[in-house]
mmCIF file of C-alpha atoms in Angstrom:
data_model
loop_
_atom_site.group_PDB
_atom_site.id
_atom_site.type_symbol
_atom_site.label_atom_id
_atom_site.label_comp_id
_atom_site.label_asym_id
_atom_site.label_seq_id
_atom_site.Cartn_x
_atom_site.Cartn_y
_atom_site.Cartn_z
ATOM 1 C CA UNK I 1 -38.955 -12.833 -7.806
ATOM 2 C CA UNK I 2 -36.281 -15.126 -9.014
ATOM 3 C CA UNK I 3 -34.118 -16.572 -6.823
ATOM 4 C CA UNK I 4 -30.879 -14.336 -6.072
ATOM 5 C CA UNK I 5 -27.597 -17.447 -7.012
ATOM 6 C CA UNK I 6 -24.668 -15.661 -5.994
ATOM 7 C CA UNK I 7 -22.331 -16.821 -3.180
ATOM 8 C CA UNK I 8 -24.380 -14.906 0.595
ATOM 9 C CA UNK I 9 -20.984 -13.759 1.137
ATOM 10 C CA UNK I 10 -20.926 -11.743 -2.141
ATOM 11 C CA UNK I 11 -24.120 -10.283 -1.802
ATOM 12 C CA UNK I 12 -24.527 -6.475 -1.866
ATOM 13 C CA UNK I 13 -20.798 -6.240 -2.921
ATOM 14 C CA UNK I 14 -18.883 -3.853 -5.792
ATOM 15 C CA UNK I 15 -15.733 -4.136 -7.765
ATOM 16 C CA UNK I 16 -16.032 -0.621 -7.611
ATOM 17 C CA UNK I 17 -14.951 1.544 -4.663
ATOM 18 C CA UNK I 18 -14.547 5.154 -3.954
ATOM 19 C CA UNK I 19 -11.355 5.749 -6.131
ATOM 20 C CA UNK I 20 -12.245 4.224 -8.887
ATOM 21 C CA UNK I 21 -15.521 6.690 -8.714
ATOM 22 C CA UNK I 22 -14.150 9.559 -7.948
ATOM 23 C CA UNK I 23 -11.423 9.105 -10.879
ATOM 24 C CA UNK I 24 -14.117 8.484 -13.237
ATOM 25 C CA UNK I 25 -15.754 11.664 -12.138
ATOM 26 C CA UNK I 26 -12.616 13.365 -13.151
ATOM 27 C CA UNK I 27 -12.669 11.273 -16.178
ATOM 28 C CA UNK I 28 -15.279 13.092 -17.385
ATOM 29 C CA UNK I 29 -14.557 16.142 -16.752
ATOM 30 C CA UNK I 30 -11.835 15.879 -18.830
ATOM 31 C CA UNK I 31 -13.538 15.094 -21.446
ATOM 32 C CA UNK I 32 -15.840 18.290 -21.354
ATOM 33 C CA UNK I 33 -13.276 20.330 -20.266
ATOM 34 C CA UNK I 34 -9.909 18.653 -21.254
ATOM 35 C CA UNK I 35 -7.533 18.012 -18.597
ATOM 36 C CA UNK I 36 -6.017 20.844 -18.186
ATOM 37 C CA UNK I 37 -8.913 22.640 -16.811
ATOM 38 C CA UNK I 38 -9.364 20.206 -13.674
ATOM 39 C CA UNK I 39 -7.095 19.215 -10.744
ATOM 40 C CA UNK I 40 -7.507 15.700 -10.914
ATOM 41 C CA UNK I 41 -5.758 14.137 -7.104
ATOM 42 C CA UNK I 42 -7.229 10.812 -7.746
ATOM 43 C CA UNK I 43 -4.884 8.612 -9.593
ATOM 44 C CA UNK I 44 -2.554 6.359 -6.886
ATOM 45 C CA UNK I 45 0.387 6.906 -10.267
ATOM 46 C CA UNK I 46 2.839 9.496 -10.459
ATOM 47 C CA UNK I 47 2.363 11.965 -12.517
ATOM 48 C CA UNK I 48 5.075 14.555 -13.721
ATOM 49 C CA UNK I 49 4.638 18.385 -13.865
ATOM 50 C CA UNK I 50 3.093 18.669 -17.178
ATOM 51 C CA UNK I 51 0.640 16.318 -16.110
ATOM 52 C CA UNK I 52 1.926 12.808 -18.394
ATOM 53 C CA UNK I 53 1.319 9.488 -16.782
ATOM 54 C CA UNK I 54 5.060 8.369 -15.534
ATOM 55 C CA UNK I 55 6.937 5.418 -16.715
ATOM 56 C CA UNK I 56 10.366 5.462 -15.534
ATOM 57 C CA UNK I 57 12.864 5.445 -18.317
ATOM 58 C CA UNK I 58 15.109 2.789 -17.641
ATOM 59 C CA UNK I 59 12.183 0.495 -17.086
ATOM 60 C CA UNK I 60 10.767 1.700 -20.714
ATOM 61 C CA UNK I 61 13.916 1.020 -22.155
ATOM 62 C CA UNK I 62 14.414 -2.872 -20.421
ATOM 63 C CA UNK I 63 11.078 -3.526 -21.480
ATOM 64 C CA UNK I 64 11.512 -2.344 -24.808
ATOM 65 C CA UNK I 65 14.346 -4.954 -25.300
ATOM 66 C CA UNK I 66 12.483 -8.465 -24.256
ATOM 67 C CA UNK I 67 12.153 -10.711 -26.776
ATOM 68 C CA UNK I 68 8.828 -12.965 -27.128
ATOM 69 C CA UNK I 69 9.605 -15.608 -25.332
ATOM 70 C CA UNK I 70 10.609 -13.368 -22.181
ATOM 71 C CA UNK I 71 6.689 -11.969 -22.296
ATOM 72 C CA UNK I 72 4.135 -15.198 -23.431
ATOM 73 C CA UNK I 73 5.040 -18.295 -22.371
ATOM 74 C CA UNK I 74 3.676 -19.036 -19.097
ATOM 75 C CA UNK I 75 5.694 -18.795 -15.560
ATOM 76 C CA UNK I 76 6.860 -20.699 -12.861
ATOM 77 C CA UNK I 77 8.612 -19.666 -10.169
ATOM 78 C CA UNK I 78 12.095 -17.899 -10.911
ATOM 79 C CA UNK I 79 14.808 -18.136 -7.870
ATOM 80 C CA UNK I 80 16.964 -15.483 -9.821
ATOM 81 C CA UNK I 81 13.569 -12.875 -10.340
ATOM 82 C CA UNK I 82 12.858 -13.914 -6.081
ATOM 83 C CA UNK I 83 15.885 -13.000 -4.902
ATOM 84 C CA UNK I 84 16.059 -10.127 -7.126
ATOM 85 C CA UNK I 85 12.802 -9.050 -5.602
ATOM 86 C CA UNK I 86 13.767 -9.676 -1.658
ATOM 87 C CA UNK I 87 16.753 -7.644 -2.433
ATOM 88 C CA UNK I 88 15.316 -4.770 -3.719
ATOM 89 C CA UNK I 89 12.713 -5.118 -0.576
ATOM 90 C CA UNK I 90 15.920 -5.727 1.742
ATOM 91 C CA UNK I 91 18.685 -3.949 0.576
ATOM 92 C CA UNK I 92 21.456 -3.574 3.253
ATOM 93 C CA UNK I 93 18.610 -4.568 5.831
ATOM 94 C CA UNK I 94 17.502 -7.725 4.774
ATOM 95 C CA UNK I 95 16.969 -9.302 8.500
ATOM 96 C CA UNK I 96 18.650 -12.347 9.983
ATOM 97 C CA UNK I 97 16.189 -15.631 10.202
ATOM 98 C CA UNK I 98 15.405 -18.132 7.365
ATOM 99 C CA UNK I 99 13.932 -16.008 4.249
ATOM 100 C CA UNK I 100 12.000 -17.510 0.991
ATOM 101 C CA UNK I 101 9.664 -16.025 -1.254
ATOM 102 C CA UNK I 102 6.739 -16.719 -3.952
ATOM 103 C CA UNK I 103 5.648 -14.564 -6.755
ATOM 104 C CA UNK I 104 2.315 -13.073 -6.715
ATOM 105 C CA UNK I 105 0.562 -10.559 -8.681
ATOM 106 C CA UNK I 106 1.333 -7.197 -7.038
ATOM 107 C CA UNK I 107 0.237 -6.458 -3.424
ATOM 108 C CA UNK I 108 -3.230 -8.143 -3.984
ATOM 109 C CA UNK I 109 -1.962 -11.187 -4.625
ATOM 110 C CA UNK I 110 0.156 -10.918 -1.918
ATOM 111 C CA UNK I 111 -2.745 -10.646 0.653
ATOM 112 C CA UNK I 112 -4.708 -12.690 -1.017
ATOM 113 C CA UNK I 113 -1.798 -15.287 0.329
ATOM 114 C CA UNK I 114 -1.378 -14.087 3.592
ATOM 115 C CA UNK I 115 -5.706 -14.072 4.478
ATOM 116 C CA UNK I 116 -6.304 -17.602 2.869
ATOM 117 C CA UNK I 117 -3.520 -19.083 4.132
ATOM 118 C CA UNK I 118 -2.671 -17.700 7.696
ATOM 119 C CA UNK I 119 -6.642 -17.500 9.070
ATOM 120 C CA UNK I 120 -9.493 -19.851 9.154
ATOM 121 C CA UNK I 121 -12.621 -18.616 7.669
ATOM 122 C CA UNK I 122 -14.475 -16.407 10.533
ATOM 123 C CA UNK I 123 -11.181 -15.394 12.065
ATOM 124 C CA UNK I 124 -10.411 -11.935 12.827
ATOM 125 C CA UNK I 125 -7.733 -9.742 10.593
ATOM 126 C CA UNK I 126 -6.572 -6.536 12.238
ATOM 127 C CA UNK I 127 -5.101 -3.635 10.458
ATOM 128 C CA UNK I 128 -5.336 0.141 11.246
ATOM 129 C CA UNK I 129 -7.678 2.493 10.925
ATOM 130 C CA UNK I 130 -6.223 4.270 7.938
ATOM 131 C CA UNK I 131 -6.143 1.972 5.681
ATOM 132 C CA UNK I 132 -6.469 0.858 1.393
ATOM 133 C CA UNK I 133 -10.214 -0.142 1.544
ATOM 134 C CA UNK I 134 -9.281 -3.575 -0.625
ATOM 135 C CA UNK I 135 -8.076 -5.165 3.040
ATOM 136 C CA UNK I 136 -11.840 -5.372 4.140
ATOM 137 C CA UNK I 137 -12.450 -6.499 0.786
ATOM 138 C CA UNK I 138 -10.042 -9.150 0.677
ATOM 139 C CA UNK I 139 -11.199 -10.667 4.065
ATOM 140 C CA UNK I 140 -15.051 -10.251 3.710
ATOM 141 C CA UNK I 141 -14.699 -12.046 0.088
ATOM 142 C CA UNK I 142 -12.517 -14.726 1.692
ATOM 143 C CA UNK I 143 -15.168 -15.577 4.767
ATOM 144 C CA UNK I 144 -12.972 -13.264 7.402
ATOM 145 C CA UNK I 145 -14.055 -10.179 9.374
ATOM 146 C CA UNK I 146 -11.863 -7.028 9.657
ATOM 147 C CA UNK I 147 -11.214 -4.969 12.601
ATOM 148 C CA UNK I 148 -9.258 -1.977 13.532
ATOM 149 C CA UNK I 149 -7.394 0.220 16.084
ATOM 150 C CA UNK I 150 -6.012 3.616 15.844
ATOM 151 C CA UNK I 151 -3.259 4.208 13.894
ATOM 152 C CA UNK I 152 -2.544 7.483 15.643
ATOM 153 C CA UNK I 153 -2.815 8.652 19.218
ATOM 154 C CA UNK I 154 -3.621 12.134 20.459
ATOM 155 C CA UNK I 155 -0.222 13.280 19.664
ATOM 156 C CA UNK I 156 -0.080 12.030 16.501
ATOM 157 C CA UNK I 157 2.279 9.491 16.931
ATOM 158 C CA UNK I 158 1.588 5.798 16.191
ATOM 159 C CA UNK I 159 -0.517 4.530 19.046
ATOM 160 C CA UNK I 160 1.245 1.649 20.136
ATOM 161 C CA UNK I 161 -0.898 1.301 23.509
ATOM 162 C CA UNK I 162 -4.286 0.778 21.034
ATOM 163 C CA UNK I 163 -2.574 -2.105 19.060
ATOM 164 C CA UNK I 164 -1.406 -3.608 21.967
ATOM 165 C CA UNK I 165 -4.530 -3.941 23.365
ATOM 166 C CA UNK I 166 -6.722 -4.646 20.186
ATOM 167 C CA UNK I 167 -3.837 -7.429 20.075
ATOM 168 C CA UNK I 168 -4.589 -9.528 23.337
ATOM 169 C CA UNK I 169 -8.515 -8.505 22.939
ATOM 170 C CA UNK I 170 -8.613 -10.768 19.877
ATOM 171 C CA UNK I 171 -6.087 -13.233 20.849
ATOM 172 C CA UNK I 172 -8.928 -13.984 23.913
ATOM 173 C CA UNK I 173 -10.682 -16.085 21.427
ATOM 174 C CA UNK I 174 -8.185 -16.659 18.579
ATOM 175 C CA UNK I 175 -5.674 -18.791 18.593
ATOM 176 C CA UNK I 176 -3.865 -16.722 15.699
ATOM 177 C CA UNK I 177 -3.826 -13.296 14.627
ATOM 178 C CA UNK I 178 -2.758 -11.616 11.196
ATOM 179 C CA UNK I 179 -2.103 -8.688 11.448
ATOM 180 C CA UNK I 180 -1.511 -5.759 8.232
ATOM 181 C CA UNK I 181 0.376 -3.312 8.498
ATOM 182 C CA UNK I 182 0.869 -0.802 5.994
ATOM 183 C CA UNK I 183 4.061 1.789 6.760
ATOM 184 C CA UNK I 184 6.421 3.526 5.261
ATOM 185 C CA UNK I 185 4.542 5.589 3.229
ATOM 186 C CA UNK I 186 1.133 4.854 4.650
ATOM 187 C CA UNK I 187 -1.817 4.570 1.991
ATOM 188 C CA UNK I 188 -4.207 6.704 2.331
ATOM 189 C CA UNK I 189 -2.254 8.966 5.622
ATOM 190 C CA UNK I 190 1.583 9.586 4.263
ATOM 191 C CA UNK I 191 2.372 8.248 8.054
ATOM 192 C CA UNK I 192 5.489 6.298 8.874
ATOM 193 C CA UNK I 193 6.507 4.370 11.152
ATOM 194 C CA UNK I 194 9.697 5.301 13.576
ATOM 195 C CA UNK I 195 12.294 2.816 14.179
ATOM 196 C CA UNK I 196 11.339 3.088 17.781
ATOM 197 C CA UNK I 197 7.794 2.461 16.871
ATOM 198 C CA UNK I 198 9.015 -0.439 14.702
ATOM 199 C CA UNK I 199 10.822 -1.848 18.004
ATOM 200 C CA UNK I 200 7.613 -1.578 20.125
ATOM 201 C CA UNK I 201 5.429 -3.313 17.526
ATOM 202 C CA UNK I 202 7.774 -6.507 17.492
ATOM 203 C CA UNK I 203 8.389 -6.485 20.987
ATOM 204 C CA UNK I 204 4.408 -6.525 21.410
ATOM 205 C CA UNK I 205 4.475 -9.507 19.127
ATOM 206 C CA UNK I 206 7.634 -11.657 20.880
ATOM 207 C CA UNK I 207 5.338 -11.178 23.606
ATOM 208 C CA UNK I 208 2.176 -12.595 22.570
ATOM 209 C CA UNK I 209 4.360 -15.244 20.684
ATOM 210 C CA UNK I 210 6.080 -16.558 23.843
ATOM 211 C CA UNK I 211 2.840 -16.667 25.301
ATOM 212 C CA UNK I 212 1.923 -19.640 22.934
ATOM 213 C CA UNK I 213 -0.618 -17.652 20.702
ATOM 214 C CA UNK I 214 0.690 -17.509 16.735
ATOM 215 C CA UNK I 215 0.963 -13.915 14.967
ATOM 216 C CA UNK I 216 1.832 -13.020 11.634
ATOM 217 C CA UNK I 217 2.731 -9.571 10.858
ATOM 218 C CA UNK I 218 2.067 -8.653 6.958
ATOM 219 C CA UNK I 219 3.769 -5.612 6.002
ATOM 220 C CA UNK I 220 2.717 -3.887 3.049
ATOM 221 C CA UNK I 221 5.903 -1.983 1.239
ATOM 222 C CA UNK I 222 4.127 -1.141 -1.495
ATOM 223 C CA UNK I 223 5.398 2.729 -1.144
ATOM 224 C CA UNK I 224 9.263 2.094 0.058
ATOM 225 C CA UNK I 225 10.405 3.414 -2.551
ATOM 226 C CA UNK I 226 9.203 6.910 -1.570
ATOM 227 C CA UNK I 227 9.246 7.075 1.680
ATOM 228 C CA UNK I 228 12.749 8.007 2.003
ATOM 229 C CA UNK I 229 16.306 7.574 1.388
ATOM 230 C CA UNK I 230 17.200 3.988 -0.297
ATOM 231 C CA UNK I 231 19.094 2.319 2.823
ATOM 232 C CA UNK I 232 17.703 4.730 5.703
ATOM 233 C CA UNK I 233 13.907 3.670 4.550
ATOM 234 C CA UNK I 234 14.839 -0.004 5.214
ATOM 235 C CA UNK I 235 16.560 0.179 8.538
ATOM 236 C CA UNK I 236 13.353 -1.350 10.062
ATOM 237 C CA UNK I 237 13.685 -4.806 8.286
ATOM 238 C CA UNK I 238 16.554 -5.054 10.986
ATOM 239 C CA UNK I 239 14.126 -5.508 13.745
ATOM 240 C CA UNK I 240 12.777 -8.873 12.228
ATOM 241 C CA UNK I 241 16.057 -10.553 12.596
ATOM 242 C CA UNK I 242 15.651 -13.595 15.455
ATOM 243 C CA UNK I 243 11.856 -13.896 15.337
ATOM 244 C CA UNK I 244 11.073 -16.130 17.925
ATOM 245 C CA UNK I 245 8.721 -19.374 17.375
ATOM 246 C CA UNK I 246 5.045 -18.441 16.898
ATOM 247 C CA UNK I 247 5.924 -15.223 15.053
ATOM 248 C CA UNK I 248 6.328 -15.375 11.439
ATOM 249 C CA UNK I 249 6.662 -11.609 9.174
ATOM 250 C CA UNK I 250 5.233 -11.685 5.801
ATOM 251 C CA UNK I 251 6.182 -8.566 3.699
ATOM 252 C CA UNK I 252 4.192 -7.961 0.336
ATOM 253 C CA UNK I 253 6.234 -6.524 -2.385
ATOM 254 C CA UNK I 254 5.735 -5.250 -5.780
ATOM 255 C CA UNK I 255 6.823 -4.122 -8.447
ATOM 256 C CA UNK I 256 3.797 -1.354 -9.298
ATOM 257 C CA UNK I 257 5.533 1.568 -7.407
ATOM 258 C CA UNK I 258 8.895 1.276 -7.704
ATOM 259 C CA UNK I 259 9.583 0.145 -11.053
ATOM 260 C CA UNK I 260 6.036 2.008 -12.162
ATOM 261 C CA UNK I 261 4.529 -1.369 -13.750
ATOM 262 C CA UNK I 262 1.093 -0.634 -12.293
ATOM 263 C CA UNK I 263 -0.893 -2.955 -14.644
ATOM 264 C CA UNK I 264 1.441 -5.291 -15.200
ATOM 265 C CA UNK I 265 1.039 -7.028 -11.634
ATOM 266 C CA UNK I 266 3.960 -8.211 -10.794
ATOM 267 C CA UNK I 267 5.540 -8.464 -6.921
ATOM 268 C CA UNK I 268 6.658 -10.888 -4.368
ATOM 269 C CA UNK I 269 5.320 -12.120 -0.869
ATOM 270 C CA UNK I 270 8.203 -13.054 1.420
ATOM 271 C CA UNK I 271 8.450 -14.573 4.414
ATOM 272 C CA UNK I 272 10.847 -14.331 7.286
ATOM 273 C CA UNK I 273 10.601 -17.216 9.591
ATOM 274 C CA UNK I 274 11.980 -18.520 12.134
ATOM 275 C CA UNK I 275 12.548 -22.155 11.460
ATOM 276 C CA UNK I 276 13.702 -23.670 8.087
ATOM 277 C CA UNK I 277 10.391 -25.999 8.119
ATOM 278 C CA UNK I 278 7.852 -23.027 8.512
ATOM 279 C CA UNK I 279 10.011 -21.335 5.778
ATOM 280 C CA UNK I 280 9.856 -24.507 3.006
ATOM 281 C CA UNK I 281 5.805 -24.556 4.353
ATOM 282 C CA UNK I 282 5.199 -20.872 3.439
ATOM 283 C CA UNK I 283 6.557 -21.872 -0.263
ATOM 284 C CA UNK I 284 5.262 -25.260 -0.033
ATOM 285 C CA UNK I 285 1.392 -23.699 0.539
ATOM 286 C CA UNK I 286 1.835 -20.316 -1.636
ATOM 287 C CA UNK I 287 2.579 -21.928 -4.906
ATOM 288 C CA UNK I 288 -0.793 -24.492 -4.280
ATOM 289 C CA UNK I 289 -2.650 -21.257 -3.415
ATOM 290 C CA UNK I 290 -0.803 -19.506 -6.530
ATOM 291 C CA UNK I 291 -2.366 -22.492 -9.206
ATOM 292 C CA UNK I 292 -5.275 -22.956 -7.514
ATOM 293 C CA UNK I 293 -6.360 -18.637 -7.817
ATOM 294 C CA UNK I 294 -4.342 -17.381 -10.634
ATOM 295 C CA UNK I 295 -2.127 -19.622 -12.324
ATOM 296 C CA UNK I 296 0.457 -18.305 -13.121
ATOM 297 C CA UNK I 297 1.869 -14.518 -12.833
ATOM 298 C CA UNK I 298 3.148 -11.648 -15.249
ATOM 299 C CA UNK I 299 6.580 -13.053 -17.122
ATOM 300 C CA UNK I 300 7.510 -9.563 -18.657
ATOM 301 C CA UNK I 301 7.893 -7.471 -15.590
ATOM 302 C CA UNK I 302 10.067 -10.100 -14.205
ATOM 303 C CA UNK I 303 12.804 -10.236 -16.770
ATOM 304 C CA UNK I 304 13.046 -6.641 -16.869
ATOM 305 C CA UNK I 305 14.100 -6.494 -12.913
ATOM 306 C CA UNK I 306 16.265 -9.391 -14.164
ATOM 307 C CA UNK I 307 17.999 -7.086 -16.539
ATOM 308 C CA UNK I 308 17.566 -4.022 -14.208
ATOM 309 C CA UNK I 309 18.702 -6.203 -11.233
ATOM 310 C CA UNK I 310 21.273 -7.324 -12.971
ATOM 311 C CA UNK I 311 23.493 -4.480 -14.229
ATOM 312 C CA UNK I 312 24.819 -2.332 -11.765
ATOM 313 C CA UNK I 313 24.879 0.562 -14.115
ATOM 314 C CA UNK I 314 21.118 0.302 -15.354
ATOM 315 C CA UNK I 315 20.077 -0.032 -11.150
ATOM 316 C CA UNK I 316 22.293 2.789 -10.279
ATOM 317 C CA UNK I 317 19.801 4.871 -13.398
ATOM 318 C CA UNK I 318 16.470 3.189 -11.684
ATOM 319 C CA UNK I 319 17.948 4.732 -8.196
ATOM 320 C CA UNK I 320 18.348 8.009 -9.872
ATOM 321 C CA UNK I 321 15.097 8.446 -11.770
ATOM 322 C CA UNK I 322 12.815 6.659 -7.992
ATOM 323 C CA UNK I 323 14.909 9.927 -6.292
ATOM 324 C CA UNK I 324 13.426 12.152 -8.287
ATOM 325 C CA UNK I 325 10.358 11.420 -8.813
ATOM 326 C CA UNK I 326 10.052 10.817 -4.855
ATOM 327 C CA UNK I 327 11.586 14.486 -5.033
ATOM 328 C CA UNK I 328 9.269 15.924 -7.171
ATOM 329 C CA UNK I 329 6.221 14.719 -5.425
ATOM 330 C CA UNK I 330 7.551 15.880 -1.486
ATOM 331 C CA UNK I 331 7.845 19.530 -3.472
ATOM 332 C CA UNK I 332 4.211 19.068 -4.036
ATOM 333 C CA UNK I 333 3.232 17.590 -0.531
ATOM 334 C CA UNK I 334 5.377 20.847 0.792
ATOM 335 C CA UNK I 335 3.369 23.430 -0.192
ATOM 336 C CA UNK I 336 -0.285 21.454 1.007
ATOM 337 C CA UNK I 337 1.304 20.653 4.377
ATOM 338 C CA UNK I 338 2.794 24.429 4.474
ATOM 339 C CA UNK I 339 -0.980 26.070 3.146
ATOM 340 C CA UNK I 340 -3.078 23.480 5.215
ATOM 341 C CA UNK I 341 -1.113 25.033 8.585
ATOM 342 C CA UNK I 342 -1.949 28.381 7.456
ATOM 343 C CA UNK I 343 -5.424 27.783 6.668
ATOM 344 C CA UNK I 344 -6.291 26.062 9.716
ATOM 345 C CA UNK I 345 -7.246 23.194 7.392
ATOM 346 C CA UNK I 346 -6.560 19.503 10.079
ATOM 347 C CA UNK I 347 -4.632 17.027 8.530
ATOM 348 C CA UNK I 348 -3.009 13.395 9.052
ATOM 349 C CA UNK I 349 0.718 14.060 9.972
ATOM 350 C CA UNK I 350 2.151 13.061 6.473
ATOM 351 C CA UNK I 351 5.912 12.229 6.267
ATOM 352 C CA UNK I 352 5.811 10.840 2.886
ATOM 353 C CA UNK I 353 4.372 8.657 -0.055
ATOM 354 C CA UNK I 354 1.860 9.366 -2.502
ATOM 355 C CA UNK I 355 -1.334 10.412 -0.379
ATOM 356 C CA UNK I 356 -1.987 12.967 1.818
ATOM 357 C CA UNK I 357 -5.231 12.648 4.185
ATOM 358 C CA UNK I 358 -7.635 15.407 5.232
ATOM 359 C CA UNK I 359 -9.591 13.859 8.189
ATOM 360 C CA UNK I 360 -13.628 14.642 8.065
ATOM 361 C CA UNK I 361 -17.146 12.862 8.481
ATOM 362 C CA UNK I 362 -18.333 14.898 5.895
ATOM 363 C CA UNK I 363 -15.913 13.859 3.242
ATOM 364 C CA UNK I 364 -17.862 12.917 0.039
ATOM 365 C CA UNK I 365 -19.871 16.263 0.701
ATOM 366 C CA UNK I 366 -16.545 18.346 1.230
ATOM 367 C CA UNK I 367 -15.418 16.119 -2.190
ATOM 368 C CA UNK I 368 -18.905 17.311 -4.756
ATOM 369 C CA UNK I 369 -18.572 20.933 -3.454
ATOM 370 C CA UNK I 370 -15.022 20.468 -4.860
ATOM 371 C CA UNK I 371 -16.066 18.922 -7.874
ATOM 372 C CA UNK I 372 -18.128 22.280 -8.525
ATOM 373 C CA UNK I 373 -15.331 23.301 -8.980
ATOM 374 C CA UNK I 374 -13.408 21.144 -11.234
ATOM 375 C CA UNK I 375 -11.285 20.055 -8.342
ATOM 376 C CA UNK I 376 -11.307 16.091 -8.092
ATOM 377 C CA UNK I 377 -10.466 14.256 -4.697
ATOM 378 C CA UNK I 378 -11.397 10.802 -3.247
ATOM 379 C CA UNK I 379 -13.511 10.753 -0.505
ATOM 380 C CA UNK I 380 -13.159 8.112 2.608
ATOM 381 C CA UNK I 381 -15.046 6.834 5.552
ATOM 382 C CA UNK I 382 -13.008 8.683 7.746
ATOM 383 C CA UNK I 383 -11.768 11.967 5.525
ATOM 384 C CA UNK I 384 -9.992 12.711 2.143
ATOM 385 C CA UNK I 385 -7.712 11.364 -0.130
ATOM 386 C CA UNK I 386 -5.273 13.661 -1.687
ATOM 387 C CA UNK I 387 -3.136 12.299 -4.298
ATOM 388 C CA UNK I 388 -0.284 14.514 -4.032
ATOM 389 C CA UNK I 389 1.491 11.965 -6.697
ATOM 390 C CA UNK I 390 -0.652 12.818 -9.411
ATOM 391 C CA UNK I 391 -1.588 16.466 -8.884
ATOM 392 C CA UNK I 392 1.152 18.966 -10.713
ATOM 393 C CA UNK I 393 3.097 21.275 -8.959
ATOM 394 C CA UNK I 394 0.950 24.522 -10.864
ATOM 395 C CA UNK I 395 -1.601 23.606 -9.308
ATOM 396 C CA UNK I 396 -0.769 22.538 -5.474
ATOM 397 C CA UNK I 397 -1.021 26.338 -4.677
ATOM 398 C CA UNK I 398 -3.992 27.198 -3.112
ATOM 399 C CA UNK I 399 -5.643 23.731 -2.810
ATOM 400 C CA UNK I 400 -5.258 23.416 0.622
ATOM 401 C CA UNK I 401 -7.468 26.863 0.747
ATOM 402 C CA UNK I 402 -9.891 25.034 -1.745
ATOM 403 C CA UNK I 403 -10.502 22.153 0.669
ATOM 404 C CA UNK I 404 -10.718 24.604 3.868
ATOM 405 C CA UNK I 405 -13.346 26.847 1.891
ATOM 406 C CA UNK I 406 -15.211 23.722 0.988
ATOM 407 C CA UNK I 407 -15.210 21.994 4.733
ATOM 408 C CA UNK I 408 -16.315 25.455 6.004
ATOM 409 C CA UNK I 409 -18.647 25.477 3.014
ATOM 410 C CA UNK I 410 -20.498 21.566 4.189
ATOM 411 C CA UNK I 411 -20.321 23.053 8.047
ATOM 412 C CA UNK I 412 -22.680 25.543 6.844
ATOM 413 C CA UNK I 413 -24.886 23.271 4.985
ATOM 414 C CA UNK I 414 -24.882 20.861 7.918
ATOM 415 C CA UNK I 415 -25.772 23.699 10.795
ATOM 416 C CA UNK I 416 -28.915 25.253 8.356
ATOM 417 C CA UNK I 417 -30.187 21.793 7.660
ATOM 418 C CA UNK I 418 -29.995 20.740 11.597
#
């Protein structure tokens, strides 16, 4: 037998996620039957109510005005771009502290730097039980382990008690801990931490930091611009003002969603530090990791950001389009939520964002049944992710009932096979 030459940490891993697999199923069905004859609830991109991929017009116009010199050359850190990223991220709620940023290719790049720069090989990284699957892959690929706490308690609100318990448990064996927290508009659930819940999180972390342990909280805010009114949804950032020593907050900011530039891979990892030394160290280490990992980021979207943020009128147009798209997604989610309640379909409390999740241990079986009716959703280990961002409004009525019927069918089959 030939000897496997792949590094042991990568053996058995696959780059094909359940999302990509479900989307491939939808692609095949669309080729056979036509896109209008299937329901595609697999894509994490916005599609309008005619089923067309959305790239916001304000962004399109700015992109078309770029000249070759703004697209093709290598790019180093662009201070003006990073300032724009921080402004777009924090809005009117910029916290008090030493704030710096580095360019990264979207949220994935930000997560990579957090995992590799702020943990040791073999360390445990903590996140919620409902999370984007790439979190775990990033940890495994870089020789780290992932553990989870419950996102929600029995009352359907943030499980602060389990969070505090898990933080304390891990820090009995580690001197520092990286926590990945995706809110607002959690993927895959659409849950938002409230202001009170954020305050509780920060209280736990401050108490931990004052005990001498180091804590790094990464806030994945990929869906920030689709989580509510622009100023209101950013107010939680104020919780991170005046941090104590040993507590560092990072924000993973991306242009993928708020600018609908998914494939252009541009964003920033932003730090909120308690000391100038810590903030400067963040920049130095991130720049080094970037050069050793991807070298240079994509220059074009940075100039798009500059053009839009440098023009009050264009920024106003961009925010108007964001609001229109957010409202479009909300209308779809309202239909599903209302019909789920009528049909008795259980779902994770949805507040905002691209996705709704139905909890179930039979996700693959239910999705297979739905695919026979040309309905394509994403099976997850604990449930089914429904991308309301990509399903036209006309296809939303009846979807919750279809999922409920498929769940009942799967339950009957499992009972008969027992």
